[in-house]
């Protein structure tokens, strides 16, 4: 499950967020109003997107500005690919969120792609690499 697929699943909608088998298709901030109660915001993914470094850096600045300036922000869901160790960008974003005291939940995606014996090892690696003491890992 990729980021957009996960969002569709969380919101119980099949095609709310456009999905693709190619990482990095979300290139803008997308707002989804849910039941007239709150907004779910989809930010560009940066991890495994095959985009020029300049685009990746632009996304990083866009994400940081949004997360820093958004006073009504209630929670951040950081999605990491469980098949890999968290990237330097994942670690940097988690540190940044901690520094600015933004509430964060880590979601380990693509866990279904791992062998049973790998799951606990990978989850332990994610917890260690992202210094998850009180931060939820789903």
Short mmCIF file of N, CA and C in Angstrom, two decimals:
data_model
loop_
_atom_site.label_atom_id
_atom_site.label_comp_id
_atom_site.label_asym_id
_atom_site.label_seq_id
_atom_site.Cartn_x
_atom_site.Cartn_y
_atom_site.Cartn_z
N UNK A 1 0.84 -1.18 0.00
CA UNK A 1 0.00 0.00 0.00
C UNK A 1 0.88 1.24 0.00
N UNK A 2 0.64 2.12 -0.94
CA UNK A 2 1.35 3.39 -0.99
C UNK A 2 0.56 4.44 -0.22
N UNK A 3 1.10 5.65 -0.21
CA UNK A 3 0.50 6.73 0.57
C UNK A 3 -0.93 7.03 0.12
N UNK A 4 -1.14 7.21 -1.15
CA UNK A 4 -2.49 7.56 -1.64
C UNK A 4 -3.47 6.41 -1.43
N UNK A 5 -3.02 5.17 -1.63
CA UNK A 5 -3.87 4.01 -1.38
C UNK A 5 -4.24 3.93 0.09
N UNK A 6 -3.28 4.20 0.96
CA UNK A 6 -3.53 4.19 2.40
C UNK A 6 -4.56 5.25 2.78
N UNK A 7 -4.44 6.43 2.21
CA UNK A 7 -5.40 7.50 2.50
C UNK A 7 -6.80 7.07 2.07
N UNK A 8 -6.92 6.51 0.86
CA UNK A 8 -8.22 6.02 0.40
C UNK A 8 -8.79 4.99 1.36
N UNK A 9 -7.94 4.10 1.85
CA UNK A 9 -8.38 3.07 2.78
C UNK A 9 -8.82 3.66 4.12
N UNK A 10 -8.02 4.58 4.66
CA UNK A 10 -8.36 5.22 5.94
C UNK A 10 -9.68 5.97 5.87
N UNK A 11 -9.93 6.58 4.73
CA UNK A 11 -11.15 7.38 4.57
C UNK A 11 -12.30 6.58 3.98
N UNK A 12 -12.06 5.26 3.77
CA UNK A 12 -13.08 4.35 3.26
C UNK A 12 -13.64 4.82 1.92
N UNK A 13 -12.74 5.25 1.06
CA UNK A 13 -13.10 5.69 -0.29
C UNK A 13 -12.15 5.01 -1.27
N UNK A 14 -12.66 4.54 -2.38
CA UNK A 14 -11.80 3.82 -3.32
C UNK A 14 -10.98 4.74 -4.22
N UNK A 15 -11.56 5.85 -4.62
CA UNK A 15 -10.88 6.69 -5.61
C UNK A 15 -10.84 8.16 -5.23
N UNK A 16 -10.85 8.45 -3.94
CA UNK A 16 -10.77 9.85 -3.52
C UNK A 16 -9.43 10.44 -3.91
N UNK A 17 -8.36 9.70 -3.60
CA UNK A 17 -7.01 10.14 -3.93
C UNK A 17 -6.52 9.31 -5.10
N UNK A 18 -6.03 9.97 -6.13
CA UNK A 18 -5.53 9.27 -7.31
C UNK A 18 -4.30 8.46 -6.93
N UNK A 19 -4.27 7.20 -7.35
CA UNK A 19 -3.15 6.32 -7.03
C UNK A 19 -2.37 5.98 -8.28
N UNK A 20 -1.13 5.54 -8.06
CA UNK A 20 -0.26 5.14 -9.15
C UNK A 20 0.74 4.14 -8.62
N UNK A 21 1.22 3.27 -9.49
CA UNK A 21 2.26 2.32 -9.07
C UNK A 21 3.63 2.98 -9.04
N UNK A 22 3.72 4.19 -9.56
CA UNK A 22 4.98 4.94 -9.56
C UNK A 22 5.02 5.89 -8.37
N UNK A 23 6.06 5.76 -7.51
CA UNK A 23 6.16 6.68 -6.36
C UNK A 23 6.32 8.13 -6.81
N UNK A 24 5.77 9.04 -6.02
CA UNK A 24 6.00 10.46 -6.26
C UNK A 24 4.99 11.15 -7.15
N UNK A 25 3.83 10.53 -7.36
CA UNK A 25 2.83 11.15 -8.23
C UNK A 25 2.14 12.35 -7.57
N UNK A 26 2.02 12.34 -6.24
CA UNK A 26 1.45 13.49 -5.54
C UNK A 26 2.49 14.59 -5.53
N UNK A 27 2.22 15.70 -6.21
CA UNK A 27 3.22 16.76 -6.31
C UNK A 27 2.71 18.10 -5.80
N UNK A 28 1.50 18.12 -5.26
CA UNK A 28 0.92 19.33 -4.69
C UNK A 28 0.31 18.98 -3.33
N UNK A 29 -0.03 19.99 -2.56
CA UNK A 29 -0.77 19.76 -1.32
C UNK A 29 -2.24 19.62 -1.70
N UNK A 30 -2.85 18.49 -1.32
CA UNK A 30 -4.25 18.22 -1.62
C UNK A 30 -5.06 18.19 -0.33
N UNK A 31 -6.17 18.94 -0.30
CA UNK A 31 -7.04 19.02 0.87
C UNK A 31 -8.32 18.24 0.61
N UNK A 32 -8.69 17.39 1.58
CA UNK A 32 -9.92 16.61 1.48
C UNK A 32 -10.76 16.91 2.72
N UNK A 33 -11.94 17.50 2.51
CA UNK A 33 -12.83 17.82 3.63
C UNK A 33 -13.62 16.56 3.98
N UNK A 34 -13.55 16.19 5.25
CA UNK A 34 -14.16 14.95 5.70
C UNK A 34 -15.37 15.26 6.59
N UNK A 35 -16.56 14.85 6.12
CA UNK A 35 -17.81 15.00 6.88
C UNK A 35 -18.02 16.41 7.44
N UNK A 36 -17.57 17.41 6.75
CA UNK A 36 -17.70 18.80 7.21
C UNK A 36 -17.13 19.02 8.61
N UNK A 37 -16.21 18.13 9.04
CA UNK A 37 -15.65 18.23 10.38
C UNK A 37 -14.17 18.58 10.40
N UNK A 38 -13.42 18.03 9.45
CA UNK A 38 -11.98 18.28 9.44
C UNK A 38 -11.44 18.05 8.03
N UNK A 39 -10.20 18.46 7.84
CA UNK A 39 -9.52 18.24 6.57
C UNK A 39 -8.44 17.19 6.74
N UNK A 40 -8.35 16.32 5.76
CA UNK A 40 -7.23 15.39 5.66
C UNK A 40 -6.37 15.96 4.55
N UNK A 41 -5.10 16.17 4.82
CA UNK A 41 -4.22 16.84 3.87
C UNK A 41 -3.15 15.87 3.39
N UNK A 42 -3.07 15.71 2.08
CA UNK A 42 -2.09 14.82 1.45
C UNK A 42 -0.95 15.68 0.93
N UNK A 43 0.23 15.45 1.49
CA UNK A 43 1.43 16.20 1.08
C UNK A 43 2.24 15.36 0.11
N UNK A 44 3.06 15.99 -0.73
CA UNK A 44 3.89 15.22 -1.65
C UNK A 44 4.78 14.24 -0.89
N UNK A 45 4.90 13.04 -1.44
CA UNK A 45 5.85 12.07 -0.89
C UNK A 45 7.22 12.36 -1.47
N UNK A 46 8.25 12.07 -0.72
CA UNK A 46 9.58 12.39 -1.20
C UNK A 46 10.52 11.20 -1.19
N UNK A 47 10.20 10.16 -0.44
CA UNK A 47 11.13 9.07 -0.19
C UNK A 47 11.69 8.38 -1.42
N UNK A 48 10.85 7.68 -2.17
CA UNK A 48 11.33 6.88 -3.29
C UNK A 48 10.86 7.44 -4.63
N UNK A 49 10.41 8.67 -4.62
CA UNK A 49 9.96 9.31 -5.86
C UNK A 49 11.16 9.51 -6.78
N UNK A 50 10.96 9.17 -8.03
CA UNK A 50 12.02 9.36 -9.01
C UNK A 50 11.85 10.75 -9.63
N UNK A 51 12.30 11.74 -8.89
CA UNK A 51 12.22 13.13 -9.34
C UNK A 51 13.59 13.75 -9.16
N UNK A 52 13.87 14.82 -9.90
CA UNK A 52 15.16 15.50 -9.72
C UNK A 52 15.34 15.98 -8.29
N UNK A 53 16.57 16.06 -7.84
CA UNK A 53 16.86 16.48 -6.47
C UNK A 53 16.29 17.86 -6.19
N UNK A 54 16.28 18.74 -7.21
CA UNK A 54 15.74 20.08 -7.02
C UNK A 54 14.24 20.02 -6.68
N UNK A 55 13.52 19.10 -7.30
CA UNK A 55 12.09 18.93 -7.01
C UNK A 55 11.91 18.38 -5.60
N UNK A 56 12.72 17.40 -5.24
CA UNK A 56 12.65 16.82 -3.90
C UNK A 56 12.91 17.88 -2.83
N UNK A 57 13.90 18.73 -3.06
CA UNK A 57 14.21 19.81 -2.10
C UNK A 57 13.06 20.81 -2.03
N UNK A 58 12.44 21.09 -3.18
CA UNK A 58 11.29 22.00 -3.21
C UNK A 58 10.13 21.41 -2.40
N UNK A 59 9.88 20.11 -2.56
CA UNK A 59 8.84 19.45 -1.77
C UNK A 59 9.16 19.55 -0.29
N UNK A 60 10.42 19.33 0.06
CA UNK A 60 10.82 19.38 1.46
C UNK A 60 10.53 20.76 2.06
N UNK A 61 10.86 21.82 1.31
CA UNK A 61 10.60 23.18 1.79
C UNK A 61 9.09 23.42 1.92
N UNK A 62 8.33 22.95 0.94
CA UNK A 62 6.87 23.09 0.95
C UNK A 62 6.27 22.38 2.17
N UNK A 63 6.70 21.15 2.41
CA UNK A 63 6.20 20.37 3.54
C UNK A 63 6.56 21.05 4.86
N UNK A 64 7.81 21.45 5.00
CA UNK A 64 8.24 22.09 6.25
C UNK A 64 7.47 23.38 6.51
N UNK A 65 7.28 24.19 5.47
CA UNK A 65 6.54 25.44 5.64
C UNK A 65 5.10 25.15 6.07
N UNK A 66 4.48 24.18 5.42
CA UNK A 66 3.10 23.83 5.77
C UNK A 66 3.01 23.35 7.22
N UNK A 67 3.88 22.44 7.59
CA UNK A 67 3.83 21.86 8.94
C UNK A 67 4.18 22.88 10.02
N UNK A 68 5.06 23.79 9.70
CA UNK A 68 5.49 24.78 10.69
C UNK A 68 4.44 25.87 10.90
N UNK A 69 3.79 26.29 9.83
CA UNK A 69 2.91 27.45 9.89
C UNK A 69 1.44 27.10 10.15
N UNK A 70 1.08 25.84 10.03
CA UNK A 70 -0.33 25.44 10.15
C UNK A 70 -0.72 25.32 11.62
N UNK A 71 -1.35 26.36 12.15
CA UNK A 71 -1.71 26.39 13.57
C UNK A 71 -2.81 25.38 13.92
N UNK A 72 -3.65 25.04 12.97
CA UNK A 72 -4.76 24.13 13.25
C UNK A 72 -4.39 22.65 13.08
N UNK A 73 -3.14 22.38 12.81
CA UNK A 73 -2.68 21.01 12.61
C UNK A 73 -2.88 20.18 13.87
N UNK A 74 -3.55 19.05 13.74
CA UNK A 74 -3.85 18.21 14.90
C UNK A 74 -2.99 16.95 14.97
N UNK A 75 -2.56 16.44 13.84
CA UNK A 75 -1.75 15.23 13.82
C UNK A 75 -1.06 15.10 12.47
N UNK A 76 0.12 14.49 12.49
CA UNK A 76 0.87 14.21 11.28
C UNK A 76 1.04 12.70 11.20
N UNK A 77 0.74 12.14 10.04
CA UNK A 77 0.97 10.72 9.82
C UNK A 77 2.17 10.61 8.89
N UNK A 78 3.25 10.06 9.42
CA UNK A 78 4.48 9.86 8.63
C UNK A 78 4.48 8.42 8.17
N UNK A 79 4.41 8.22 6.86
CA UNK A 79 4.34 6.87 6.30
C UNK A 79 5.74 6.45 5.86
N UNK A 80 6.20 5.31 6.38
CA UNK A 80 7.50 4.77 6.00
C UNK A 80 7.28 3.41 5.35
N UNK A 81 8.09 3.09 4.37
CA UNK A 81 8.02 1.81 3.67
C UNK A 81 8.71 0.76 4.54
N UNK A 82 7.95 -0.20 5.04
CA UNK A 82 8.50 -1.18 5.98
C UNK A 82 9.50 -2.13 5.33
N UNK A 83 9.58 -2.15 4.01
CA UNK A 83 10.53 -3.03 3.33
C UNK A 83 11.95 -2.50 3.42
N UNK A 84 12.09 -1.23 3.82
CA UNK A 84 13.40 -0.58 3.87
C UNK A 84 13.60 0.06 5.23
N UNK A 85 14.85 0.32 5.55
CA UNK A 85 15.13 1.11 6.74
C UNK A 85 14.60 2.52 6.49
N UNK A 86 14.19 3.24 7.54
CA UNK A 86 13.78 4.63 7.32
C UNK A 86 14.91 5.41 6.65
N UNK A 87 14.54 6.26 5.71
CA UNK A 87 15.53 7.03 4.97
C UNK A 87 16.03 8.20 5.81
N UNK A 88 17.09 8.82 5.34
CA UNK A 88 17.60 10.03 6.01
C UNK A 88 16.51 11.09 6.06
N UNK A 89 15.70 11.17 5.00
CA UNK A 89 14.61 12.15 4.97
C UNK A 89 13.53 11.81 6.00
N UNK A 90 13.24 10.52 6.17
CA UNK A 90 12.27 10.10 7.20
C UNK A 90 12.78 10.51 8.58
N UNK A 91 14.05 10.21 8.85
CA UNK A 91 14.63 10.54 10.16
C UNK A 91 14.65 12.05 10.38
N UNK A 92 15.01 12.79 9.34
CA UNK A 92 15.06 14.25 9.44
C UNK A 92 13.67 14.83 9.72
N UNK A 93 12.66 14.34 9.02
CA UNK A 93 11.30 14.84 9.22
C UNK A 93 10.81 14.50 10.63
N UNK A 94 11.08 13.28 11.10
CA UNK A 94 10.67 12.90 12.47
C UNK A 94 11.36 13.80 13.49
N UNK A 95 12.66 14.06 13.33
CA UNK A 95 13.38 14.95 14.25
C UNK A 95 12.78 16.35 14.20
N UNK A 96 12.46 16.83 13.01
CA UNK A 96 11.88 18.15 12.83
C UNK A 96 10.53 18.23 13.54
N UNK A 97 9.69 17.21 13.36
CA UNK A 97 8.37 17.18 14.01
C UNK A 97 8.52 17.18 15.52
N UNK A 98 9.47 16.43 16.03
CA UNK A 98 9.72 16.41 17.48
C UNK A 98 10.17 17.79 17.96
N UNK A 99 11.08 18.40 17.21
CA UNK A 99 11.61 19.71 17.60
C UNK A 99 10.50 20.75 17.69
N UNK A 100 9.60 20.74 16.71
CA UNK A 100 8.50 21.71 16.69
C UNK A 100 7.27 21.21 17.46
N UNK A 101 7.43 20.11 18.15
CA UNK A 101 6.38 19.54 19.00
C UNK A 101 5.07 19.32 18.24
N UNK A 102 5.21 18.77 17.05
CA UNK A 102 4.04 18.41 16.26
C UNK A 102 3.66 16.97 16.57
N UNK A 103 2.38 16.70 16.83
CA UNK A 103 1.97 15.33 17.12
C UNK A 103 2.15 14.46 15.88
N UNK A 104 2.75 13.29 16.06
CA UNK A 104 3.04 12.43 14.91
C UNK A 104 2.72 10.98 15.22
N UNK A 105 2.25 10.30 14.19
CA UNK A 105 2.01 8.86 14.23
C UNK A 105 2.78 8.28 13.04
N UNK A 106 3.51 7.20 13.27
CA UNK A 106 4.25 6.56 12.20
C UNK A 106 3.44 5.37 11.69
N UNK A 107 3.27 5.29 10.37
CA UNK A 107 2.60 4.16 9.75
C UNK A 107 3.62 3.41 8.91
N UNK A 108 3.79 2.12 9.22
CA UNK A 108 4.69 1.27 8.43
C UNK A 108 3.86 0.64 7.31
N UNK A 109 4.05 1.13 6.10
CA UNK A 109 3.27 0.63 4.97
C UNK A 109 3.98 -0.57 4.33
N UNK A 110 3.25 -1.24 3.47
CA UNK A 110 3.75 -2.37 2.69
C UNK A 110 4.23 -3.53 3.56
N UNK A 111 3.69 -3.63 4.76
CA UNK A 111 4.06 -4.72 5.68
C UNK A 111 3.65 -6.06 5.09
N UNK A 112 2.61 -6.03 4.24
CA UNK A 112 2.14 -7.26 3.59
C UNK A 112 3.15 -7.80 2.58
N UNK A 113 4.13 -7.01 2.21
CA UNK A 113 5.16 -7.44 1.26
C UNK A 113 6.31 -8.18 1.95
N UNK A 114 6.34 -8.16 3.30
CA UNK A 114 7.41 -8.80 4.06
C UNK A 114 7.06 -10.25 4.37
N UNK A 115 8.09 -11.08 4.55
CA UNK A 115 7.88 -12.43 5.04
C UNK A 115 7.57 -12.34 6.53
N UNK A 116 6.82 -13.31 7.03
CA UNK A 116 6.41 -13.27 8.44
C UNK A 116 7.58 -13.07 9.38
N UNK A 117 8.69 -13.74 9.12
CA UNK A 117 9.85 -13.65 9.99
C UNK A 117 10.53 -12.29 9.96
N UNK A 118 10.25 -11.49 8.95
CA UNK A 118 10.88 -10.16 8.82
C UNK A 118 10.11 -9.06 9.53
N UNK A 119 8.84 -9.26 9.77
CA UNK A 119 7.97 -8.18 10.25
C UNK A 119 8.46 -7.57 11.55
N UNK A 120 8.65 -8.38 12.58
CA UNK A 120 9.07 -7.84 13.88
C UNK A 120 10.44 -7.19 13.79
N UNK A 121 11.34 -7.79 13.01
CA UNK A 121 12.68 -7.22 12.83
C UNK A 121 12.60 -5.83 12.20
N UNK A 122 11.78 -5.70 11.17
CA UNK A 122 11.65 -4.41 10.48
C UNK A 122 10.98 -3.37 11.38
N UNK A 123 9.95 -3.77 12.13
CA UNK A 123 9.29 -2.83 13.03
C UNK A 123 10.25 -2.36 14.12
N UNK A 124 11.06 -3.27 14.62
CA UNK A 124 12.07 -2.90 15.63
C UNK A 124 13.08 -1.92 15.03
N UNK A 125 13.49 -2.16 13.78
CA UNK A 125 14.43 -1.28 13.09
C UNK A 125 13.84 0.12 12.93
N UNK A 126 12.57 0.19 12.54
CA UNK A 126 11.90 1.49 12.36
C UNK A 126 11.85 2.23 13.70
N UNK A 127 11.44 1.53 14.75
CA UNK A 127 11.37 2.15 16.08
C UNK A 127 12.72 2.69 16.51
N UNK A 128 13.76 1.90 16.26
CA UNK A 128 15.11 2.31 16.65
C UNK A 128 15.59 3.50 15.81
N UNK A 129 15.46 3.40 14.50
CA UNK A 129 15.96 4.45 13.61
C UNK A 129 15.24 5.78 13.78
N UNK A 130 13.97 5.73 14.14
CA UNK A 130 13.19 6.96 14.29
C UNK A 130 13.04 7.38 15.75
N UNK A 131 13.77 6.71 16.63
CA UNK A 131 13.75 7.03 18.07
C UNK A 131 12.32 7.11 18.60
N UNK A 132 11.58 6.04 18.37
CA UNK A 132 10.18 6.02 18.78
C UNK A 132 10.07 5.51 20.21
N UNK A 133 9.90 6.42 21.13
CA UNK A 133 9.68 6.01 22.50
C UNK A 133 8.19 6.11 22.83
N UNK A 134 7.61 7.27 22.63
CA UNK A 134 6.18 7.47 22.92
C UNK A 134 5.36 7.66 21.64
N UNK A 135 6.03 7.73 20.51
CA UNK A 135 5.33 7.95 19.25
C UNK A 135 4.67 6.65 18.79
N UNK A 136 3.39 6.67 18.44
CA UNK A 136 2.72 5.46 17.98
C UNK A 136 3.28 4.97 16.64
N UNK A 137 3.42 3.65 16.53
CA UNK A 137 3.81 3.00 15.27
C UNK A 137 2.67 2.06 14.90
N UNK A 138 2.08 2.29 13.75
CA UNK A 138 0.95 1.48 13.29
C UNK A 138 1.39 0.69 12.08
#
